[in-house]
XYZ file of C-alpha atoms in Angstrom:
491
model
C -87.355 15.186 23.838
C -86.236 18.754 24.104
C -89.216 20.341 26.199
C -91.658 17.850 24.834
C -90.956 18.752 21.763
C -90.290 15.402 19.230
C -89.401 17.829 16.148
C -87.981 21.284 17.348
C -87.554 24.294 15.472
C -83.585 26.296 15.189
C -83.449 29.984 14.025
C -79.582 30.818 12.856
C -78.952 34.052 13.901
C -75.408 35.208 12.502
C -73.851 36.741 15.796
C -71.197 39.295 14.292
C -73.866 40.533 11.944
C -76.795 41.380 13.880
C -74.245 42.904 16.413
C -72.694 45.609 14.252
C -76.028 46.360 12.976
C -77.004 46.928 16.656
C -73.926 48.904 17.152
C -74.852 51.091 14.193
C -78.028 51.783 16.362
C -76.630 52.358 19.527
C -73.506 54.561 18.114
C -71.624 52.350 20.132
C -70.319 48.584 20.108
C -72.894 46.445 21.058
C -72.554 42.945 22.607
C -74.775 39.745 23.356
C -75.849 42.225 26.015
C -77.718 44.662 23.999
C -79.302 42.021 22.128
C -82.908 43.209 23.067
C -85.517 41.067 25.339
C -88.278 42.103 22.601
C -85.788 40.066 19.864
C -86.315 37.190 22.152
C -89.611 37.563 22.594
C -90.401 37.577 19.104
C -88.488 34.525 18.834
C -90.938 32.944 21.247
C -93.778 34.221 19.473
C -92.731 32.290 16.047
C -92.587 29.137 18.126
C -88.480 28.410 17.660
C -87.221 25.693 20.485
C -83.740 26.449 19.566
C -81.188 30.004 18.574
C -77.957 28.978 17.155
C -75.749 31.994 17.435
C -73.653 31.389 14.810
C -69.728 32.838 15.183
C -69.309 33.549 18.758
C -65.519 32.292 19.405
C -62.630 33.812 18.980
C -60.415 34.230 16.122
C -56.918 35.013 15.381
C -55.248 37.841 13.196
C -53.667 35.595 11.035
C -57.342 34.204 9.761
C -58.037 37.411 9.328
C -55.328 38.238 6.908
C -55.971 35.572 5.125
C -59.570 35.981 4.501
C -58.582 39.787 3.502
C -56.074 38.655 1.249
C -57.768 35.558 -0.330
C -58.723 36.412 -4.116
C -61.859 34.707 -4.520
C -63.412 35.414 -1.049
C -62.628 39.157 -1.962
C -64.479 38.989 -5.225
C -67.507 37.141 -3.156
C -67.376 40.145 -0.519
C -66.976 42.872 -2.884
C -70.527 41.307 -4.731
C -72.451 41.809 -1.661
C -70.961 44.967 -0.523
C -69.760 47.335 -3.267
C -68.525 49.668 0.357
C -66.641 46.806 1.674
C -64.052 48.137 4.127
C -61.182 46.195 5.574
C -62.782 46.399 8.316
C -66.051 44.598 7.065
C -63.925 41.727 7.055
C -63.103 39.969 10.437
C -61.918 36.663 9.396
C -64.269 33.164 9.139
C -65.581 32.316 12.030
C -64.797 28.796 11.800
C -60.881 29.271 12.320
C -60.627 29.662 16.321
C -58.391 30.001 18.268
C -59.924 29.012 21.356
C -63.695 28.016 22.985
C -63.410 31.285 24.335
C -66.653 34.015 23.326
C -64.566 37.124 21.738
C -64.367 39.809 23.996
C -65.733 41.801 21.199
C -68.988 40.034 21.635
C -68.544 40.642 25.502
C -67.209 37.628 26.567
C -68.115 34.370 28.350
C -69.995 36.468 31.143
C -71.579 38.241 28.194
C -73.016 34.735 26.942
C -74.162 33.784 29.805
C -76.693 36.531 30.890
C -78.009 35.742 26.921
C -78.583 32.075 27.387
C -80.183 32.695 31.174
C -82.733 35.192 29.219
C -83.160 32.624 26.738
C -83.619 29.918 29.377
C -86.228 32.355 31.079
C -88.239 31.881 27.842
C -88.173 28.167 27.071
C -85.226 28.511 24.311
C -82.331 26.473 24.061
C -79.065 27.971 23.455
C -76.595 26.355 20.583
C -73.066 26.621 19.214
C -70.574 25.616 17.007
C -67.936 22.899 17.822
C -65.802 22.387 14.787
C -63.615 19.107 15.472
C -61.553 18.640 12.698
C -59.198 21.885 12.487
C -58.196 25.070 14.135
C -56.852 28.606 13.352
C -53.230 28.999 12.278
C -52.993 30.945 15.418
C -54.144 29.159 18.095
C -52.203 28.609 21.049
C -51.465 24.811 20.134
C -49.537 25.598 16.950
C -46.846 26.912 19.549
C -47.513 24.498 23.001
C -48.196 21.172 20.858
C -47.136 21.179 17.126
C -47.702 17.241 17.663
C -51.328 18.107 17.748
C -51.323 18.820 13.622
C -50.575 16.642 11.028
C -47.252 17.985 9.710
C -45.588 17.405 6.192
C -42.694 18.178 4.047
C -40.939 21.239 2.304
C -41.742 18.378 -0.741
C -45.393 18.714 0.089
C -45.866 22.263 0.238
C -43.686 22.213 -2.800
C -45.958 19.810 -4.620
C -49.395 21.009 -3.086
C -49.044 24.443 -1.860
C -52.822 24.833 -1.564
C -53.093 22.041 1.317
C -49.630 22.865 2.996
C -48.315 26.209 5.178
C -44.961 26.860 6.657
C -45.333 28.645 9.962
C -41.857 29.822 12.256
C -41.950 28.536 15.362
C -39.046 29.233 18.031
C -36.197 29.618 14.845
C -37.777 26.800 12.941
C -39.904 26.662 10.200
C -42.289 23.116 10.123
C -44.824 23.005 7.443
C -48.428 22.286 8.794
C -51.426 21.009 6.410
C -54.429 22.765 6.529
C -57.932 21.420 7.510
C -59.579 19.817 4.452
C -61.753 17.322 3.266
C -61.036 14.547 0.727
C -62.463 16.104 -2.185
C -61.200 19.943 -2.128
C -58.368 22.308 -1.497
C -57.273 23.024 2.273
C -59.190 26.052 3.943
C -56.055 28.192 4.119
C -57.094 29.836 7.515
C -56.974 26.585 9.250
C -54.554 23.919 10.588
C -55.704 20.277 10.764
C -55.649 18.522 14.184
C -54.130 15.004 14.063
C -56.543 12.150 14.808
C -53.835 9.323 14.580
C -51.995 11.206 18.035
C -54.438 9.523 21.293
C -53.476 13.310 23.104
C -55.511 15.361 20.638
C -58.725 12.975 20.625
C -58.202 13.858 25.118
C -57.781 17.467 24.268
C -60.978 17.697 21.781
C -62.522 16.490 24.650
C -61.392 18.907 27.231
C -62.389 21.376 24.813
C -65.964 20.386 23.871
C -66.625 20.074 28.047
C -65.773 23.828 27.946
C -68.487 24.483 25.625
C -71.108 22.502 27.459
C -71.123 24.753 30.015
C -71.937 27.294 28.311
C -74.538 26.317 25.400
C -77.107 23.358 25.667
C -75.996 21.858 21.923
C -73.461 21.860 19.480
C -73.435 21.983 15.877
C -70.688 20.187 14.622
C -69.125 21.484 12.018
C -68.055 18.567 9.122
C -68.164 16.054 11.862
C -67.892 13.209 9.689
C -63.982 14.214 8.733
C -62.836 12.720 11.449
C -64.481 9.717 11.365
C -61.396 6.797 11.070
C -62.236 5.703 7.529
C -62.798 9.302 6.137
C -59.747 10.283 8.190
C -58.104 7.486 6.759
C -58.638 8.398 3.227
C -57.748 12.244 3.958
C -54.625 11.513 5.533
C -53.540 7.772 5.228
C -53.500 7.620 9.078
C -55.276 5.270 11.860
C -57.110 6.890 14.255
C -59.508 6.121 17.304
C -63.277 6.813 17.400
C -64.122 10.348 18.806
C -67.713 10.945 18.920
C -69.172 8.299 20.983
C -67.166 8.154 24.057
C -66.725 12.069 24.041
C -71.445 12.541 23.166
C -70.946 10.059 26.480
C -68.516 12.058 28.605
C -70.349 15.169 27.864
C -73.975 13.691 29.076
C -72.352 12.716 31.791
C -72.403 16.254 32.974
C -75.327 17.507 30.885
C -77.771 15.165 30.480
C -80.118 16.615 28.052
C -76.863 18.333 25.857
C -77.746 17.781 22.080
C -75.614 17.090 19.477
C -76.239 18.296 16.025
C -73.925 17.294 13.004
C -73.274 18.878 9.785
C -72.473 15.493 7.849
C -72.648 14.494 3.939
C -71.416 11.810 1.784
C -74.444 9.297 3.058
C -72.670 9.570 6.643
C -75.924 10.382 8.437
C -77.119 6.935 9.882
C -73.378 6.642 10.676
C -73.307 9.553 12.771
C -76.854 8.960 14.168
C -75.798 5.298 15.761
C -72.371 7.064 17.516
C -74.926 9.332 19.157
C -75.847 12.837 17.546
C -78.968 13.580 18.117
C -79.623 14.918 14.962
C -77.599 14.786 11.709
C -77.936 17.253 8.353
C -80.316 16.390 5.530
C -78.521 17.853 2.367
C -80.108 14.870 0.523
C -83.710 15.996 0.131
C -82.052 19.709 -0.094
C -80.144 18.686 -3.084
C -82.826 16.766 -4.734
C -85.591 19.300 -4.007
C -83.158 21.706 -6.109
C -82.822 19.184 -8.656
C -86.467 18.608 -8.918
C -86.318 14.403 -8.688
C -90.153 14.083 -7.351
C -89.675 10.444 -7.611
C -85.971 10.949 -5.551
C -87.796 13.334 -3.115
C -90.434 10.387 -2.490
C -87.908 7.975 -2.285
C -85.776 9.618 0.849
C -89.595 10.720 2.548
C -89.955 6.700 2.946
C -86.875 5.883 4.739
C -87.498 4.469 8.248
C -89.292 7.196 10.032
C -87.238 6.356 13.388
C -84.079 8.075 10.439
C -85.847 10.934 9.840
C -86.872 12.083 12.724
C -83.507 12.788 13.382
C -82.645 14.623 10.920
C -82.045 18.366 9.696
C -84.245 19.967 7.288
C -83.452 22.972 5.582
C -83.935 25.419 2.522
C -80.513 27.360 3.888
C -77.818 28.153 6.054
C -74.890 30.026 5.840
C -72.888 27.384 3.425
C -76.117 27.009 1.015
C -77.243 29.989 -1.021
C -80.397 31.613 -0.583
C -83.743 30.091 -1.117
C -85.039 33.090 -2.195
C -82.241 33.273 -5.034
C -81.715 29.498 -5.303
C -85.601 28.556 -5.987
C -88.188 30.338 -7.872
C -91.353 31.800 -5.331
C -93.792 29.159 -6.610
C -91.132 26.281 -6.169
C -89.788 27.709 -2.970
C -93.036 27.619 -1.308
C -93.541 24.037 -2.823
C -90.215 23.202 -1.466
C -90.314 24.858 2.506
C -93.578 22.670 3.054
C -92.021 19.297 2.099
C -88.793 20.171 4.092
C -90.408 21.892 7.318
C -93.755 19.632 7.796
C -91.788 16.356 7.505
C -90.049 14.747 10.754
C -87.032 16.057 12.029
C -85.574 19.264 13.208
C -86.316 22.431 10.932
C -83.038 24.778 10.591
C -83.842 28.155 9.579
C -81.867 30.618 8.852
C -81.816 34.675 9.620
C -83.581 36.736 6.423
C -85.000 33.598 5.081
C -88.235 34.193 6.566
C -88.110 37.706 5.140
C -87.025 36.507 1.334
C -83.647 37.424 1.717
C -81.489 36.854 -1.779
C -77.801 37.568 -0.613
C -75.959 35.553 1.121
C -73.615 36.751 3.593
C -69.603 35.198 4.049
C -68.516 33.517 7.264
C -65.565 35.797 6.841
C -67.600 39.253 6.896
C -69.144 41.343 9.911
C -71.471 43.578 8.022
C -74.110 42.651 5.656
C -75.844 45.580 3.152
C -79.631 46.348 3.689
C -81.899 43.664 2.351
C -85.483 44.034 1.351
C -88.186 42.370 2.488
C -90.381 39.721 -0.005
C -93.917 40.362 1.643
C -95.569 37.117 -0.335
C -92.634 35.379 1.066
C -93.153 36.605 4.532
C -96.409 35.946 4.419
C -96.125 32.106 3.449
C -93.311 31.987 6.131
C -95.718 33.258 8.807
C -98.350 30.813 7.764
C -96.314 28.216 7.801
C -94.706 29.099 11.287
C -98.020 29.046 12.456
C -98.470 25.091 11.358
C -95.501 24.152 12.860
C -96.349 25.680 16.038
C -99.563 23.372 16.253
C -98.801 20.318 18.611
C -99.497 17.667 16.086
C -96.565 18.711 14.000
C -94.539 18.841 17.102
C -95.254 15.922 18.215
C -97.770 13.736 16.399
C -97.503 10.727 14.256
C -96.681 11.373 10.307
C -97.183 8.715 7.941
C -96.598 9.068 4.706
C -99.504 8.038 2.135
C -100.322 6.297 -1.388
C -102.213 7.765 -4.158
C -103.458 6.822 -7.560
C -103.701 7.780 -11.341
C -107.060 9.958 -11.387
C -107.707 8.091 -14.793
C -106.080 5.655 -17.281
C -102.887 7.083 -18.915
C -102.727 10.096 -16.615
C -99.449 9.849 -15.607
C -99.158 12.546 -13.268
C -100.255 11.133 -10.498
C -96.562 10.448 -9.927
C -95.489 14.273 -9.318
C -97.757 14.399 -5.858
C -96.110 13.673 -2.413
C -98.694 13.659 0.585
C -98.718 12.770 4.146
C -100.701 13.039 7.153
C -100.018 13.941 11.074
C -101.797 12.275 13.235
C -102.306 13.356 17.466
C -104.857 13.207 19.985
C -107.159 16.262 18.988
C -105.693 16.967 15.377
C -105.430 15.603 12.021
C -103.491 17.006 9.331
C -103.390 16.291 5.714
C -100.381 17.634 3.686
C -100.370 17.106 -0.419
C -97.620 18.657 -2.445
C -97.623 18.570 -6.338
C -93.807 18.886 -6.810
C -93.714 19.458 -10.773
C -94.237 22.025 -13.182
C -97.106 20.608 -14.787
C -100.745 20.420 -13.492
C -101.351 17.153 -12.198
C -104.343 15.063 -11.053
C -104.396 11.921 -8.939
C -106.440 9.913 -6.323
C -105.296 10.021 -2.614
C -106.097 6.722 -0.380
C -106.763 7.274 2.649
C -107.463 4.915 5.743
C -109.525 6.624 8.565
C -111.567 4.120 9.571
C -113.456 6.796 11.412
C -114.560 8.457 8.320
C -116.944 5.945 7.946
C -120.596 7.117 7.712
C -119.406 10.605 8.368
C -119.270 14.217 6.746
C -115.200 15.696 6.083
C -114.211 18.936 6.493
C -110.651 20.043 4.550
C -109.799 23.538 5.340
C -106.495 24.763 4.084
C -104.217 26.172 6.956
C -102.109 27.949 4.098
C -105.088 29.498 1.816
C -109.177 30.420 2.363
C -109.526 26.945 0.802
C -111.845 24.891 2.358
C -113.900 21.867 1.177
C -116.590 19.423 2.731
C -116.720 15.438 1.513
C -118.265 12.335 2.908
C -115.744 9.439 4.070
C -117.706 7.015 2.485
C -116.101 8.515 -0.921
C -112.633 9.383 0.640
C -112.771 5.238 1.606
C -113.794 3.388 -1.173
C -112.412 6.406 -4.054
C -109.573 8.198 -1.981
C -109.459 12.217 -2.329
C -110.023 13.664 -5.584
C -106.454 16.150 -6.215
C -106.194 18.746 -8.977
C -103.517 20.855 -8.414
C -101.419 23.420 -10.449
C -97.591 23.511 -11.050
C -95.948 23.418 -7.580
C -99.487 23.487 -6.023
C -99.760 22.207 -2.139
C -102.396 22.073 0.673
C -102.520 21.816 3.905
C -105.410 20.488 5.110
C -106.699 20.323 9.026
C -109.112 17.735 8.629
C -112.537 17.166 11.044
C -115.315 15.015 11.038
């Protein structure tokens, strides 16, 4: 697929951020320019296929305001920075006015020189695409009001959270804001009109714009616009967008990948209309929960699935892993989610233990410390999914049983094996709190007559058995709370 590579790797990198903390060291403003070759390089070096530079459009003043001016994003600022200055606070990054990289950032011609350096190393360049809404100030709101889904003095009467009145040439139309069935409007936003055939021709215009300058796009909720979700938003018809338009753009780029930030069981949905690869907040939400059994139960979906889609532990709508799980769980977690099929999102500080998260709607983050047993499992796991077999091997997910009559905790283990040319790896994952015990079956016919070695990729562990045992009696598994291994096994 993308440089041979079945199951890439994506590092989040949170554009405005690392910028003014760059500009703090340069006592100047930095742009994608000054991002430094050795940052890239070390990107290389931890084996990521993909950077997703997260924020790089531009945005209007009146998203600004209203992320300065919102009460509850305030409080959520003022928690991570007790300095916060107005100035701290740029507006979300997800209300744009236009597929246009901020001059702030330096530019188009700014991004450009970045993704050629990238491209010099092997890395693929992506961005956000966010279909379903703009800012209040984008240039549409004034050249095609029929763009947005308009409503009533009534409705902003009766709903003033999901409703805006905006003056336009002596007049004063109210506009909806961009939402989603289930919550309040985003109050920066204004939400395009699917049901109007010139906005679905106008998406497309703009999402060609951003092909030529990225080689992927995540899309941001893309499954709001989908004609039954739009439907139930809105109580409006509209067309298909995201097959024709995934085909008009690999018409000019083959190889352009599209990524989509989807829930509500939309993921097979999106997959079939062409995206490439589609979120995985399932197995996010029920690693948090702790389901073992539910955890098993999505790892055995059609493999063909979940290959395409998007692990995680975070991003910058989740919370912290480091604040969401406890270490022992965390580490427990991040091998189930990275060393299964699919592409694995990670996000900047997790691989240092970060435990803040940092707003959409903020430019500056405080100084965050560094977990060293965190960084240290991080590395060691980087280093597994750098190996070709978890690139682009086989996985199969395996059976096990109890280790003795009544012991029923056999049932908290997941395990699975990838399978290549020169490699073997064994992965087994007690996902409970309790020590538990159980008998792996295995089916390597060429264990037969021959002497095992298990040596743990993620500890000193290592352990020698004969395949005559592992085939007739499976693999013998003791392992404490939220125990794992990773086994490279040899014969």
């Amino acid at each position: 697929m993308i440089n041979s590579v079945s199951y890439p790797s994506l590092y989040q990198v949170n554009t405005r951020v690392r910028l003014r903390q760059l500009s703090n060291q340069l006592n100047r403003p930095a742009t994608l320019n000054d991002i430094p070759d050795t940052e890239l390089d070390e990107w290389v070096n931890l084996g990521f296929n993909w950077i997703y530079f997260l924020g790089v459009w531009e945005t209007g003043l009146l998203g600004r305001n209203v992320s300065r001016s919102h009460p509850g994003w305030r409080r959520e600022y003022e928690e991570l920075l007790s300095d916060l200055q107005e100035d701290d606070i740029c507006g979300s990054c997800f209300a744009i006015t236009r597929y246009r990289v901020s001059e702030l950032l330096g530019g188009n011609e700014a991004l450009l020189r970045l993704r050629k350096r990238l491209q010099q190393r092997g890395l693929k360049l992506m961005l956000d695409f966010v279909p379903n809404h703009t800012a209040l100030d984008c240039p549409w709101v004034e050249e095609h009001p029929d763009f947005y889904i308009q409503g009533t003095l009534s409705d902003l009467e009766q709903e003033p959270l999901n409703y805006v009145q905006i003056p336009l040439a002596g007049k004063n139309p109210v506009f909806a804001h961009g939402r989603d069935p289930y919550f309040p409007g985003w109050p920066d936003t204004l939400q395009l009109n699917y049901h109007n055939p010139a906005v679905l021709k106008a998406m497309l215009a703009e999402l060609l714009k951003v092909a030529q300058l990225c080689d992927g796009v995540r899309c941001d909720m893309a499954m709001l616009i989908l004609p039954e979700i739009f439907q139930r938003t809105w109580g409006m018809t509209s067309e298909l967008f995201w097959p024709e338009a995934i085909h008009q753009v690999r018409k000019q780029h083959q190889d352009f990948v599209f990524m989509a930030e989807v829930y509500w069981n939309m993921e097979s949905r999106l997959q079939q209309q062409g995206f490439d690869f589609t979120y995985d907040k399932k197995l996010y939400d029920r690693l948090i929960g702790q389901q073992t059994d539910l955890v098993l139960e999505h790892l055995w979906a059609d493999v063909n699935y979940q290959s395409k889609l998007v692990r995680f532990l975070e991003n910058h709508d989740e919370p912290r892993a480091a604040s969401t799980f406890s270490p022992s769980v965390h580490q427990a977690a991040a091998i189930l989610t990275y060393l299964c099929p699919g592409l694995r999102f990670f996000h900047e500080g997790q691989l240092q233990g970060w435990a803040k998260k940092i707003s959409v709607h903020l430019g500056r983050s405080l100084e965050q410390l560094t977990d060293p047993n965190l960084a240290s499992f991080y590395h060691q796991l980087l280093a597994c999914l750098r190996l070709p077999v978890v690139q682009s091997g086989n996985w199969q997910l395996l059976n096990y049983k109890p280790a003795w009559t009544e012991n029923w905790t056999w049932k908290n283990f997941t395990a699975f094996t990838w399978q290549g040319d020169e490699k073997r790896l064994l992965i087994v994952v007690n996902y409970s709190a309790y020590p538990s015990q159980c008998y792996l079956q295995l089916s390597f016919d060429d264990l037969q007559n021959r002497t095992c070695q298990l040596k743990d990729l993620m500890s000193e562990a290592s352990y020698e058995r004969q395949g005559n045992e592992l085939l007739s009696s499976g693999l013998y598994l003791d392992l404490p709370a939220w125990g794992y291994h990773v086994f490279d096994l040899t014969i």
